[in-house]
Amino acid sequence: MVFSLTPPDLGPWRAGNTGVEGVWHFDAEAPGRHVMLTALVHGNELCGAWALKDLLDAGIRPDAGSLTLAFCNLEAFDCFDAGDSDASRFVDEDMNRQWVPERLAQAHTRERQRAAALEPFVKRADWLLDLHSMHEPGQPLSLVGTHARNLELARQMRAPAHVVVDAGHTDGVRMRDYGRFGLPDSDQPDTRSLLIECGYHGDRASLDVARDQCVRFLIQAGTVSDSSALRSMPGWKMPDTRPQWALHVTGAVVARSERFFFTQGFQGLELIPQAGTVIANNDGEPVTTPHDDCVLVMPSTRQARPGVTVVRFARMEALD
């Protein structure tokens, strides 16, 4: 597939101002939340890097609290080649499966070493927005985890149209679920964490979504005022999406081998009316929908190998 989105030149922004490469931190005089925006958790997901670079170019500063911006997997990003974009997703292993203390303490891969360096900033954050993009063309998705506080934030942000309520992956823990972000609403009522899948990696429209989500998130967090957002991020906010839909994940399919394949070219968000419909073959075993009115979430074989999630099943309900 064609890449119309080119890698940004991070230039002076690569160094950071925190002593950790690629991490910028700014404090306001007024009290407020510790807010963190992250990009390049996967080195081939360019839209978030562009959005963070644009924020830095614009001289973004918080009106209240603090703001941390992090370009996460720079080593993988340095290997980016539009002709083989999947090869720069990571160097040794997926950075977005390493967010448990045991793995961070055993930092024997480059992704774990980098995650360990980023961990103090993630631990400090009250609100986290993690910007990603997709292997395949598809509509943007907000992944909110399983906690009601994040689902409510997605509703308040009024975009994107589809919000995925899921527990993550069997092969590791995402950054958006790390530490306080993974605790119940009763224990952490004031934390928020969203992972945004902005669209296909190479589609320039994914950058529009990343910018839109940044401005909405920063306003909701109270990090910037409406007037500051208009000044620093003019034209970034796109029209609200109505209606919004919550996709409650009911199960996921994990590949047994590289031989996993779908029965047709699913793009994501297809509604399969009947339970028991065969949608794929998992190394010789038919994969069927587990219930009626089953929505397929992020179907992709681009990273198919043992232990990798290749599609999620969900039930859909109106979020408004």
mmCIF file with all atom_site columns, N, CA, C and O in Angstrom, residues 17-18 22-38 51-52 54-56 58-70 121 124-129 214-215 217-219 221-224 232-233 236:
data_model
loop_
_atom_site.group_PDB
_atom_site.id
_atom_site.type_symbol
_atom_site.label_atom_id
_atom_site.label_alt_id
_atom_site.label_comp_id
_atom_site.label_asym_id
_atom_site.label_entity_id
_atom_site.label_seq_id
_atom_site.pdbx_PDB_ins_code
_atom_site.Cartn_x
_atom_site.Cartn_y
_atom_site.Cartn_z
_atom_site.occupancy
_atom_site.B_iso_or_equiv
_atom_site.pdbx_formal_charge
_atom_site.auth_seq_id
_atom_site.auth_comp_id
_atom_site.auth_asym_id
_atom_site.auth_atom_id
_atom_site.pdbx_PDB_model_num
ATOM 1   N N  . ASN A 1 17  ? 14.237 17.749 26.470 1.00 0.00 ? 17  ASN A N  1
ATOM 2   C CA . ASN A 1 17  ? 14.752 18.700 27.463 1.00 0.00 ? 17  ASN A CA 1
ATOM 3   C C  . ASN A 1 17  ? 14.732 18.110 28.862 1.00 0.00 ? 17  ASN A C  1
ATOM 4   O O  . ASN A 1 17  ? 14.733 18.836 29.863 1.00 0.00 ? 17  ASN A O  1
ATOM 5   N N  . THR A 1 18  ? 14.694 16.764 28.938 1.00 0.00 ? 18  THR A N  1
ATOM 6   C CA . THR A 1 18  ? 14.544 16.078 30.227 1.00 0.00 ? 18  THR A CA 1
ATOM 7   C C  . THR A 1 18  ? 15.741 15.215 30.598 1.00 0.00 ? 18  THR A C  1
ATOM 8   O O  . THR A 1 18  ? 15.743 14.615 31.675 1.00 0.00 ? 18  THR A O  1
ATOM 9   N N  . GLY A 1 22  ? 14.251 12.472 23.178 1.00 0.00 ? 22  GLY A N  1
ATOM 10  C CA . GLY A 1 22  ? 12.915 12.476 22.608 1.00 0.00 ? 22  GLY A CA 1
ATOM 11  C C  . GLY A 1 22  ? 11.794 12.808 23.561 1.00 0.00 ? 22  GLY A C  1
ATOM 12  O O  . GLY A 1 22  ? 10.623 12.746 23.186 1.00 0.00 ? 22  GLY A O  1
ATOM 13  N N  . VAL A 1 23  ? 12.108 13.189 24.803 1.00 0.00 ? 23  VAL A N  1
ATOM 14  C CA . VAL A 1 23  ? 11.074 13.491 25.795 1.00 0.00 ? 23  VAL A CA 1
ATOM 15  C C  . VAL A 1 23  ? 11.165 14.961 26.196 1.00 0.00 ? 23  VAL A C  1
ATOM 16  O O  . VAL A 1 23  ? 12.215 15.436 26.639 1.00 0.00 ? 23  VAL A O  1
ATOM 17  N N  . TRP A 1 24  ? 10.049 15.667 26.031 1.00 0.00 ? 24  TRP A N  1
ATOM 18  C CA . TRP A 1 24  ? 9.939  17.077 26.379 1.00 0.00 ? 24  TRP A CA 1
ATOM 19  C C  . TRP A 1 24  ? 8.940  17.247 27.520 1.00 0.00 ? 24  TRP A C  1
ATOM 20  O O  . TRP A 1 24  ? 7.901  16.575 27.550 1.00 0.00 ? 24  TRP A O  1
ATOM 21  N N  . HIS A 1 25  ? 9.253  18.162 28.429 1.00 0.00 ? 25  HIS A N  1
ATOM 22  C CA . HIS A 1 25  ? 8.360  18.403 29.572 1.00 0.00 ? 25  HIS A CA 1
ATOM 23  C C  . HIS A 1 25  ? 8.279  19.900 29.845 1.00 0.00 ? 25  HIS A C  1
ATOM 24  O O  . HIS A 1 25  ? 9.302  20.601 29.857 1.00 0.00 ? 25  HIS A O  1
ATOM 25  N N  . PHE A 1 26  ? 7.040  20.352 30.077 1.00 0.00 ? 26  PHE A N  1
ATOM 26  C CA . PHE A 1 26  ? 6.788  21.761 30.355 1.00 0.00 ? 26  PHE A CA 1
ATOM 27  C C  . PHE A 1 26  ? 5.840  21.875 31.546 1.00 0.00 ? 26  PHE A C  1
ATOM 28  O O  . PHE A 1 26  ? 4.853  21.133 31.634 1.00 0.00 ? 26  PHE A O  1
ATOM 29  N N  . ASP A 1 27  ? 6.138  22.809 32.442 1.00 0.00 ? 27  ASP A N  1
ATOM 30  C CA . ASP A 1 27  ? 5.302  23.068 33.611 1.00 0.00 ? 27  ASP A CA 1
ATOM 31  C C  . ASP A 1 27  ? 4.651  24.436 33.505 1.00 0.00 ? 27  ASP A C  1
ATOM 32  O O  . ASP A 1 27  ? 5.287  25.402 33.057 1.00 0.00 ? 27  ASP A O  1
ATOM 33  N N  . ALA A 1 28  ? 3.408  24.511 33.928 1.00 0.00 ? 28  ALA A N  1
ATOM 34  C CA . ALA A 1 28  ? 2.712  25.789 34.037 1.00 0.00 ? 28  ALA A CA 1
ATOM 35  C C  . ALA A 1 28  ? 2.817  26.302 35.467 1.00 0.00 ? 28  ALA A C  1
ATOM 36  O O  . ALA A 1 28  ? 3.081  25.529 36.400 1.00 0.00 ? 28  ALA A O  1
ATOM 37  N N  . GLU A 1 29  ? 2.603  27.592 35.654 1.00 0.00 ? 29  GLU A N  1
ATOM 38  C CA . GLU A 1 29  ? 2.571  28.135 37.009 1.00 0.00 ? 29  GLU A CA 1
ATOM 39  C C  . GLU A 1 29  ? 1.303  27.700 37.738 1.00 0.00 ? 29  GLU A C  1
ATOM 40  O O  . GLU A 1 29  ? 1.330  27.448 38.945 1.00 0.00 ? 29  GLU A O  1
ATOM 41  N N  . ALA A 1 30  ? 0.210  27.604 37.015 1.00 0.00 ? 30  ALA A N  1
ATOM 42  C CA . ALA A 1 30  ? -1.059 27.218 37.632 1.00 0.00 ? 30  ALA A CA 1
ATOM 43  C C  . ALA A 1 30  ? -1.095 25.714 37.865 1.00 0.00 ? 30  ALA A C  1
ATOM 44  O O  . ALA A 1 30  ? -0.570 24.939 37.061 1.00 0.00 ? 30  ALA A O  1
ATOM 45  N N  . PRO A 1 31  ? -1.687 25.253 38.967 1.00 0.00 ? 31  PRO A N  1
ATOM 46  C CA . PRO A 1 31  ? -1.782 23.810 39.218 1.00 0.00 ? 31  PRO A CA 1
ATOM 47  C C  . PRO A 1 31  ? -2.723 23.140 38.223 1.00 0.00 ? 31  PRO A C  1
ATOM 48  O O  . PRO A 1 31  ? -3.590 23.785 37.627 1.00 0.00 ? 31  PRO A O  1
ATOM 49  N N  . GLY A 1 32  ? -2.543 21.853 38.063 1.00 0.00 ? 32  GLY A N  1
ATOM 50  C CA . GLY A 1 32  ? -3.384 21.093 37.152 1.00 0.00 ? 32  GLY A CA 1
ATOM 51  C C  . GLY A 1 32  ? -2.860 19.686 36.986 1.00 0.00 ? 32  GLY A C  1
ATOM 52  O O  . GLY A 1 32  ? -1.957 19.247 37.712 1.00 0.00 ? 32  GLY A O  1
ATOM 53  N N  . ARG A 1 33  ? -3.398 19.006 36.025 1.00 0.00 ? 33  ARG A N  1
ATOM 54  C CA . ARG A 1 33  ? -3.048 17.601 35.802 1.00 0.00 ? 33  ARG A CA 1
ATOM 55  C C  . ARG A 1 33  ? -1.680 17.462 35.130 1.00 0.00 ? 33  ARG A C  1
ATOM 56  O O  . ARG A 1 33  ? -1.251 18.331 34.386 1.00 0.00 ? 33  ARG A O  1
ATOM 57  N N  . HIS A 1 34  ? -1.042 16.311 35.397 1.00 0.00 ? 34  HIS A N  1
ATOM 58  C CA . HIS A 1 34  ? 0.151  15.907 34.652 1.00 0.00 ? 34  HIS A CA 1
ATOM 59  C C  . HIS A 1 34  ? -0.340 15.144 33.413 1.00 0.00 ? 34  HIS A C  1
ATOM 60  O O  . HIS A 1 34  ? -0.889 14.046 33.534 1.00 0.00 ? 34  HIS A O  1
ATOM 61  N N  . VAL A 1 35  ? -0.152 15.730 32.251 1.00 0.00 ? 35  VAL A N  1
ATOM 62  C CA . VAL A 1 35  ? -0.687 15.170 31.001 1.00 0.00 ? 35  VAL A CA 1
ATOM 63  C C  . VAL A 1 35  ? 0.473  14.758 30.105 1.00 0.00 ? 35  VAL A C  1
ATOM 64  O O  . VAL A 1 35  ? 1.476  15.476 29.998 1.00 0.00 ? 35  VAL A O  1
ATOM 65  N N  . MET A 1 36  ? 0.330  13.604 29.466 1.00 0.00 ? 36  MET A N  1
ATOM 66  C CA . MET A 1 36  ? 1.388  13.072 28.604 1.00 0.00 ? 36  MET A CA 1
ATOM 67  C C  . MET A 1 36  ? 0.794  12.658 27.265 1.00 0.00 ? 36  MET A C  1
ATOM 68  O O  . MET A 1 36  ? -0.247 11.977 27.214 1.00 0.00 ? 36  MET A O  1
ATOM 69  N N  . LEU A 1 37  ? 1.438  13.070 26.182 1.00 0.00 ? 37  LEU A N  1
ATOM 70  C CA . LEU A 1 37  ? 1.104  12.645 24.829 1.00 0.00 ? 37  LEU A CA 1
ATOM 71  C C  . LEU A 1 37  ? 2.281  11.846 24.282 1.00 0.00 ? 37  LEU A C  1
ATOM 72  O O  . LEU A 1 37  ? 3.430  12.300 24.373 1.00 0.00 ? 37  LEU A O  1
ATOM 73  N N  . THR A 1 38  ? 2.013  10.696 23.713 1.00 0.00 ? 38  THR A N  1
ATOM 74  C CA . THR A 1 38  ? 3.077  9.823  23.226 1.00 0.00 ? 38  THR A CA 1
ATOM 75  C C  . THR A 1 38  ? 2.843  9.441  21.766 1.00 0.00 ? 38  THR A C  1
ATOM 76  O O  . THR A 1 38  ? 1.704  9.318  21.311 1.00 0.00 ? 38  THR A O  1
ATOM 77  N N  . ALA A 1 51  ? 2.248  14.999 14.703 1.00 0.00 ? 51  ALA A N  1
ATOM 78  C CA . ALA A 1 51  ? 1.414  15.837 15.577 1.00 0.00 ? 51  ALA A CA 1
ATOM 79  C C  . ALA A 1 51  ? 2.234  16.414 16.724 1.00 0.00 ? 51  ALA A C  1
ATOM 80  O O  . ALA A 1 51  ? 2.122  17.606 17.044 1.00 0.00 ? 51  ALA A O  1
ATOM 81  N N  . LEU A 1 52  ? 3.078  15.600 17.346 1.00 0.00 ? 52  LEU A N  1
ATOM 82  C CA . LEU A 1 52  ? 3.905  16.092 18.443 1.00 0.00 ? 52  LEU A CA 1
ATOM 83  C C  . LEU A 1 52  ? 4.932  17.106 17.941 1.00 0.00 ? 52  LEU A C  1
ATOM 84  O O  . LEU A 1 52  ? 5.183  18.125 18.604 1.00 0.00 ? 52  LEU A O  1
ATOM 85  N N  . ASP A 1 54  ? 4.531  19.060 15.410 1.00 0.00 ? 54  ASP A N  1
ATOM 86  C CA . ASP A 1 54  ? 3.779  20.285 15.139 1.00 0.00 ? 54  ASP A CA 1
ATOM 87  C C  . ASP A 1 54  ? 3.473  21.056 16.424 1.00 0.00 ? 54  ASP A C  1
ATOM 88  O O  . ASP A 1 54  ? 3.501  22.300 16.438 1.00 0.00 ? 54  ASP A O  1
ATOM 89  N N  . LEU A 1 55  ? 3.174  20.329 17.506 1.00 0.00 ? 55  LEU A N  1
ATOM 90  C CA . LEU A 1 55  ? 2.946  20.996 18.783 1.00 0.00 ? 55  LEU A CA 1
ATOM 91  C C  . LEU A 1 55  ? 4.203  21.723 19.256 1.00 0.00 ? 55  LEU A C  1
ATOM 92  O O  . LEU A 1 55  ? 4.142  22.864 19.732 1.00 0.00 ? 55  LEU A O  1
ATOM 93  N N  . LEU A 1 56  ? 5.337  21.067 19.126 1.00 0.00 ? 56  LEU A N  1
ATOM 94  C CA . LEU A 1 56  ? 6.595  21.688 19.527 1.00 0.00 ? 56  LEU A CA 1
ATOM 95  C C  . LEU A 1 56  ? 6.941  22.870 18.626 1.00 0.00 ? 56  LEU A C  1
ATOM 96  O O  . LEU A 1 56  ? 7.393  23.919 19.103 1.00 0.00 ? 56  LEU A O  1
ATOM 97  N N  . ALA A 1 58  ? 4.898  24.764 17.234 1.00 0.00 ? 58  ALA A N  1
ATOM 98  C CA . ALA A 1 58  ? 3.970  25.848 17.571 1.00 0.00 ? 58  ALA A CA 1
ATOM 99  C C  . ALA A 1 58  ? 4.263  26.473 18.931 1.00 0.00 ? 58  ALA A C  1
ATOM 100 O O  . ALA A 1 58  ? 3.607  27.442 19.323 1.00 0.00 ? 58  ALA A O  1
ATOM 101 N N  . GLY A 1 59  ? 5.226  25.904 19.661 1.00 0.00 ? 59  GLY A N  1
ATOM 102 C CA . GLY A 1 59  ? 5.557  26.442 20.973 1.00 0.00 ? 59  GLY A CA 1
ATOM 103 C C  . GLY A 1 59  ? 4.525  26.135 22.031 1.00 0.00 ? 59  GLY A C  1
ATOM 104 O O  . GLY A 1 59  ? 4.315  26.937 22.955 1.00 0.00 ? 59  GLY A O  1
ATOM 105 N N  . ILE A 1 60  ? 3.894  24.969 21.951 1.00 0.00 ? 60  ILE A N  1
ATOM 106 C CA . ILE A 1 60  ? 2.850  24.602 22.905 1.00 0.00 ? 60  ILE A CA 1
ATOM 107 C C  . ILE A 1 60  ? 3.370  24.658 24.338 1.00 0.00 ? 60  ILE A C  1
ATOM 108 O O  . ILE A 1 60  ? 4.470  24.199 24.630 1.00 0.00 ? 60  ILE A O  1
ATOM 109 N N  . ARG A 1 61  ? 2.585  25.250 25.224 1.00 0.00 ? 61  ARG A N  1
ATOM 110 C CA . ARG A 1 61  ? 2.882  25.280 26.651 1.00 0.00 ? 61  ARG A CA 1
ATOM 111 C C  . ARG A 1 61  ? 1.568  25.097 27.409 1.00 0.00 ? 61  ARG A C  1
ATOM 112 O O  . ARG A 1 61  ? 0.519  25.603 26.981 1.00 0.00 ? 61  ARG A O  1
ATOM 113 N N  . PRO A 1 62  ? 1.608  24.434 28.530 1.00 0.00 ? 62  PRO A N  1
ATOM 114 C CA . PRO A 1 62  ? 0.367  24.234 29.290 1.00 0.00 ? 62  PRO A CA 1
ATOM 115 C C  . PRO A 1 62  ? -0.077 25.510 29.997 1.00 0.00 ? 62  PRO A C  1
ATOM 116 O O  . PRO A 1 62  ? 0.758  26.274 30.499 1.00 0.00 ? 62  PRO A O  1
ATOM 117 N N  . ASP A 1 63  ? -1.365 25.725 30.043 1.00 0.00 ? 63  ASP A N  1
ATOM 118 C CA . ASP A 1 63  ? -1.924 26.809 30.845 1.00 0.00 ? 63  ASP A CA 1
ATOM 119 C C  . ASP A 1 63  ? -2.022 26.403 32.309 1.00 0.00 ? 63  ASP A C  1
ATOM 120 O O  . ASP A 1 63  ? -2.032 27.265 33.197 1.00 0.00 ? 63  ASP A O  1
ATOM 121 N N  . ALA A 1 64  ? -2.128 25.092 32.562 1.00 0.00 ? 64  ALA A N  1
ATOM 122 C CA . ALA A 1 64  ? -2.236 24.570 33.925 1.00 0.00 ? 64  ALA A CA 1
ATOM 123 C C  . ALA A 1 64  ? -1.601 23.188 33.967 1.00 0.00 ? 64  ALA A C  1
ATOM 124 O O  . ALA A 1 64  ? -1.588 22.461 32.972 1.00 0.00 ? 64  ALA A O  1
ATOM 125 N N  . GLY A 1 65  ? -1.052 22.853 35.115 1.00 0.00 ? 65  GLY A N  1
ATOM 126 C CA . GLY A 1 65  ? -0.451 21.534 35.276 1.00 0.00 ? 65  GLY A CA 1
ATOM 127 C C  . GLY A 1 65  ? 0.846  21.395 34.503 1.00 0.00 ? 65  GLY A C  1
ATOM 128 O O  . GLY A 1 65  ? 1.644  22.331 34.414 1.00 0.00 ? 65  GLY A O  1
ATOM 129 N N  . SER A 1 66  ? 1.052  20.232 33.918 1.00 0.00 ? 66  SER A N  1
ATOM 130 C CA . SER A 1 66  ? 2.267  19.989 33.147 1.00 0.00 ? 66  SER A CA 1
ATOM 131 C C  . SER A 1 66  ? 1.930  19.198 31.895 1.00 0.00 ? 66  SER A C  1
ATOM 132 O O  . SER A 1 66  ? 0.898  18.518 31.819 1.00 0.00 ? 66  SER A O  1
ATOM 133 N N  . LEU A 1 67  ? 2.825  19.285 30.923 1.00 0.00 ? 67  LEU A N  1
ATOM 134 C CA . LEU A 1 67  ? 2.652  18.588 29.652 1.00 0.00 ? 67  LEU A CA 1
ATOM 135 C C  . LEU A 1 67  ? 3.966  17.909 29.283 1.00 0.00 ? 67  LEU A C  1
ATOM 136 O O  . LEU A 1 67  ? 5.015  18.552 29.235 1.00 0.00 ? 67  LEU A O  1
ATOM 137 N N  . THR A 1 68  ? 3.889  16.601 29.021 1.00 0.00 ? 68  THR A N  1
ATOM 138 C CA . THR A 1 68  ? 5.031  15.816 28.564 1.00 0.00 ? 68  THR A CA 1
ATOM 139 C C  . THR A 1 68  ? 4.722  15.278 27.179 1.00 0.00 ? 68  THR A C  1
ATOM 140 O O  . THR A 1 68  ? 3.641  14.726 26.949 1.00 0.00 ? 68  THR A O  1
ATOM 141 N N  . LEU A 1 69  ? 5.665  15.438 26.257 1.00 0.00 ? 69  LEU A N  1
ATOM 142 C CA . LEU A 1 69  ? 5.556  14.917 24.897 1.00 0.00 ? 69  LEU A CA 1
ATOM 143 C C  . LEU A 1 69  ? 6.706  13.944 24.682 1.00 0.00 ? 69  LEU A C  1
ATOM 144 O O  . LEU A 1 69  ? 7.868  14.292 24.949 1.00 0.00 ? 69  LEU A O  1
ATOM 145 N N  . ALA A 1 70  ? 6.403  12.733 24.193 1.00 0.00 ? 70  ALA A N  1
ATOM 146 C CA . ALA A 1 70  ? 7.448  11.711 24.069 1.00 0.00 ? 70  ALA A CA 1
ATOM 147 C C  . ALA A 1 70  ? 7.397  11.030 22.708 1.00 0.00 ? 70  ALA A C  1
ATOM 148 O O  . ALA A 1 70  ? 6.350  10.488 22.314 1.00 0.00 ? 70  ALA A O  1
ATOM 149 N N  . PHE A 1 121 ? 8.080  8.870  33.403 1.00 0.00 ? 121 PHE A N  1
ATOM 150 C CA . PHE A 1 121 ? 7.158  9.878  32.870 1.00 0.00 ? 121 PHE A CA 1
ATOM 151 C C  . PHE A 1 121 ? 5.734  9.319  32.794 1.00 0.00 ? 121 PHE A C  1
ATOM 152 O O  . PHE A 1 121 ? 4.768  10.021 33.109 1.00 0.00 ? 121 PHE A O  1
ATOM 153 N N  . ARG A 1 124 ? 4.240  9.123  36.266 1.00 0.00 ? 124 ARG A N  1
ATOM 154 C CA . ARG A 1 124 ? 3.842  10.416 36.812 1.00 0.00 ? 124 ARG A CA 1
ATOM 155 C C  . ARG A 1 124 ? 2.555  10.949 36.193 1.00 0.00 ? 124 ARG A C  1
ATOM 156 O O  . ARG A 1 124 ? 1.826  11.726 36.819 1.00 0.00 ? 124 ARG A O  1
ATOM 157 N N  . ALA A 1 125 ? 2.265  10.561 34.969 1.00 0.00 ? 125 ALA A N  1
ATOM 158 C CA . ALA A 1 125 ? 1.138  11.136 34.232 1.00 0.00 ? 125 ALA A CA 1
ATOM 159 C C  . ALA A 1 125 ? -0.198 10.792 34.885 1.00 0.00 ? 125 ALA A C  1
ATOM 160 O O  . ALA A 1 125 ? -0.420 9.663  35.334 1.00 0.00 ? 125 ALA A O  1
ATOM 161 N N  . ASP A 1 126 ? -1.077 11.782 34.902 1.00 0.00 ? 126 ASP A N  1
ATOM 162 C CA . ASP A 1 126 ? -2.465 11.554 35.323 1.00 0.00 ? 126 ASP A CA 1
ATOM 163 C C  . ASP A 1 126 ? -3.340 11.186 34.126 1.00 0.00 ? 126 ASP A C  1
ATOM 164 O O  . ASP A 1 126 ? -4.247 10.362 34.249 1.00 0.00 ? 126 ASP A O  1
ATOM 165 N N  . TRP A 1 127 ? -3.081 11.861 33.004 1.00 0.00 ? 127 TRP A N  1
ATOM 166 C CA . TRP A 1 127 ? -3.823 11.599 31.768 1.00 0.00 ? 127 TRP A CA 1
ATOM 167 C C  . TRP A 1 127 ? -2.800 11.260 30.678 1.00 0.00 ? 127 TRP A C  1
ATOM 168 O O  . TRP A 1 127 ? -1.767 11.943 30.546 1.00 0.00 ? 127 TRP A O  1
ATOM 169 N N  . LEU A 1 128 ? -3.109 10.230 29.885 1.00 0.00 ? 128 LEU A N  1
ATOM 170 C CA . LEU A 1 128 ? -2.210 9.762  28.828 1.00 0.00 ? 128 LEU A CA 1
ATOM 171 C C  . LEU A 1 128 ? -2.970 9.606  27.524 1.00 0.00 ? 128 LEU A C  1
ATOM 172 O O  . LEU A 1 128 ? -4.012 8.948  27.482 1.00 0.00 ? 128 LEU A O  1
ATOM 173 N N  . LEU A 1 129 ? -2.437 10.208 26.464 1.00 0.00 ? 129 LEU A N  1
ATOM 174 C CA . LEU A 1 129 ? -2.959 10.009 25.106 1.00 0.00 ? 129 LEU A CA 1
ATOM 175 C C  . LEU A 1 129 ? -1.846 9.382  24.275 1.00 0.00 ? 129 LEU A C  1
ATOM 176 O O  . LEU A 1 129 ? -0.798 9.997  24.062 1.00 0.00 ? 129 LEU A O  1
ATOM 177 N N  . CYS A 1 214 ? -5.376 15.329 19.691 1.00 0.00 ? 214 CYS A N  1
ATOM 178 C CA . CYS A 1 214 ? -4.526 16.106 20.597 1.00 0.00 ? 214 CYS A CA 1
ATOM 179 C C  . CYS A 1 214 ? -5.269 17.309 21.154 1.00 0.00 ? 214 CYS A C  1
ATOM 180 O O  . CYS A 1 214 ? -5.270 17.545 22.376 1.00 0.00 ? 214 CYS A O  1
ATOM 181 N N  . VAL A 1 215 ? -5.884 18.084 20.276 1.00 0.00 ? 215 VAL A N  1
ATOM 182 C CA . VAL A 1 215 ? -6.535 19.304 20.750 1.00 0.00 ? 215 VAL A CA 1
ATOM 183 C C  . VAL A 1 215 ? -7.727 18.970 21.635 1.00 0.00 ? 215 VAL A C  1
ATOM 184 O O  . VAL A 1 215 ? -7.931 19.608 22.690 1.00 0.00 ? 215 VAL A O  1
ATOM 185 N N  . PHE A 1 217 ? -8.145 16.295 23.516 1.00 0.00 ? 217 PHE A N  1
ATOM 186 C CA . PHE A 1 217 ? -7.651 15.724 24.773 1.00 0.00 ? 217 PHE A CA 1
ATOM 187 C C  . PHE A 1 217 ? -7.092 16.819 25.680 1.00 0.00 ? 217 PHE A C  1
ATOM 188 O O  . PHE A 1 217 ? -7.380 16.855 26.885 1.00 0.00 ? 217 PHE A O  1
ATOM 189 N N  . LEU A 1 218 ? -6.296 17.715 25.118 1.00 0.00 ? 218 LEU A N  1
ATOM 190 C CA . LEU A 1 218 ? -5.682 18.761 25.928 1.00 0.00 ? 218 LEU A CA 1
ATOM 191 C C  . LEU A 1 218 ? -6.723 19.717 26.505 1.00 0.00 ? 218 LEU A C  1
ATOM 192 O O  . LEU A 1 218 ? -6.582 20.196 27.638 1.00 0.00 ? 218 LEU A O  1
ATOM 193 N N  . ILE A 1 219 ? -7.782 19.977 25.753 1.00 0.00 ? 219 ILE A N  1
ATOM 194 C CA . ILE A 1 219 ? -8.857 20.828 26.268 1.00 0.00 ? 219 ILE A CA 1
ATOM 195 C C  . ILE A 1 219 ? -9.614 20.103 27.377 1.00 0.00 ? 219 ILE A C  1
ATOM 196 O O  . ILE A 1 219 ? -9.893 20.676 28.443 1.00 0.00 ? 219 ILE A O  1
ATOM 197 N N  . ALA A 1 221 ? -8.537 17.820 29.324 1.00 0.00 ? 221 ALA A N  1
ATOM 198 C CA . ALA A 1 221 ? -7.672 17.677 30.494 1.00 0.00 ? 221 ALA A CA 1
ATOM 199 C C  . ALA A 1 221 ? -7.503 18.987 31.253 1.00 0.00 ? 221 ALA A C  1
ATOM 200 O O  . ALA A 1 221 ? -7.031 18.979 32.398 1.00 0.00 ? 221 ALA A O  1
ATOM 201 N N  . GLY A 1 222 ? -7.869 20.111 30.629 1.00 0.00 ? 222 GLY A N  1
ATOM 202 C CA . GLY A 1 222 ? -7.643 21.410 31.234 1.00 0.00 ? 222 GLY A CA 1
ATOM 203 C C  . GLY A 1 222 ? -6.212 21.898 31.083 1.00 0.00 ? 222 GLY A C  1
ATOM 204 O O  . GLY A 1 222 ? -5.809 22.876 31.704 1.00 0.00 ? 222 GLY A O  1
ATOM 205 N N  . THR A 1 223 ? -5.438 21.216 30.220 1.00 0.00 ? 223 THR A N  1
ATOM 206 C CA . THR A 1 223 ? -4.044 21.607 29.994 1.00 0.00 ? 223 THR A CA 1
ATOM 207 C C  . THR A 1 223 ? -3.963 22.920 29.237 1.00 0.00 ? 223 THR A C  1
ATOM 208 O O  . THR A 1 223 ? -3.083 23.743 29.495 1.00 0.00 ? 223 THR A O  1
ATOM 209 N N  . VAL A 1 224 ? -4.854 23.107 28.273 1.00 0.00 ? 224 VAL A N  1
ATOM 210 C CA . VAL A 1 224 ? -4.939 24.360 27.533 1.00 0.00 ? 224 VAL A CA 1
ATOM 211 C C  . VAL A 1 224 ? -6.386 24.825 27.513 1.00 0.00 ? 224 VAL A C  1
ATOM 212 O O  . VAL A 1 224 ? -7.314 24.021 27.585 1.00 0.00 ? 224 VAL A O  1
ATOM 213 N N  . SER A 1 232 ? -2.573 27.946 19.306 1.00 0.00 ? 232 SER A N  1
ATOM 214 C CA . SER A 1 232 ? -1.472 27.005 19.062 1.00 0.00 ? 232 SER A CA 1
ATOM 215 C C  . SER A 1 232 ? -1.802 25.955 18.020 1.00 0.00 ? 232 SER A C  1
ATOM 216 O O  . SER A 1 232 ? -0.902 25.438 17.345 1.00 0.00 ? 232 SER A O  1
ATOM 217 N N  . MET A 1 233 ? -3.086 25.618 17.909 1.00 0.00 ? 233 MET A N  1
ATOM 218 C CA . MET A 1 233 ? -3.491 24.506 17.051 1.00 0.00 ? 233 MET A CA 1
ATOM 219 C C  . MET A 1 233 ? -4.642 24.918 16.125 1.00 0.00 ? 233 MET A C  1
ATOM 220 O O  . MET A 1 233 ? -5.690 24.284 16.098 1.00 0.00 ? 233 MET A O  1
ATOM 221 N N  . TRP A 1 236 ? -7.023 22.477 13.777 1.00 0.00 ? 236 TRP A N  1
ATOM 222 C CA . TRP A 1 236 ? -6.771 21.071 14.109 1.00 0.00 ? 236 TRP A CA 1
ATOM 223 C C  . TRP A 1 236 ? -8.068 20.323 14.432 1.00 0.00 ? 236 TRP A C  1
ATOM 224 O O  . TRP A 1 236 ? -8.181 19.142 14.120 1.00 0.00 ? 236 TRP A O  1
#
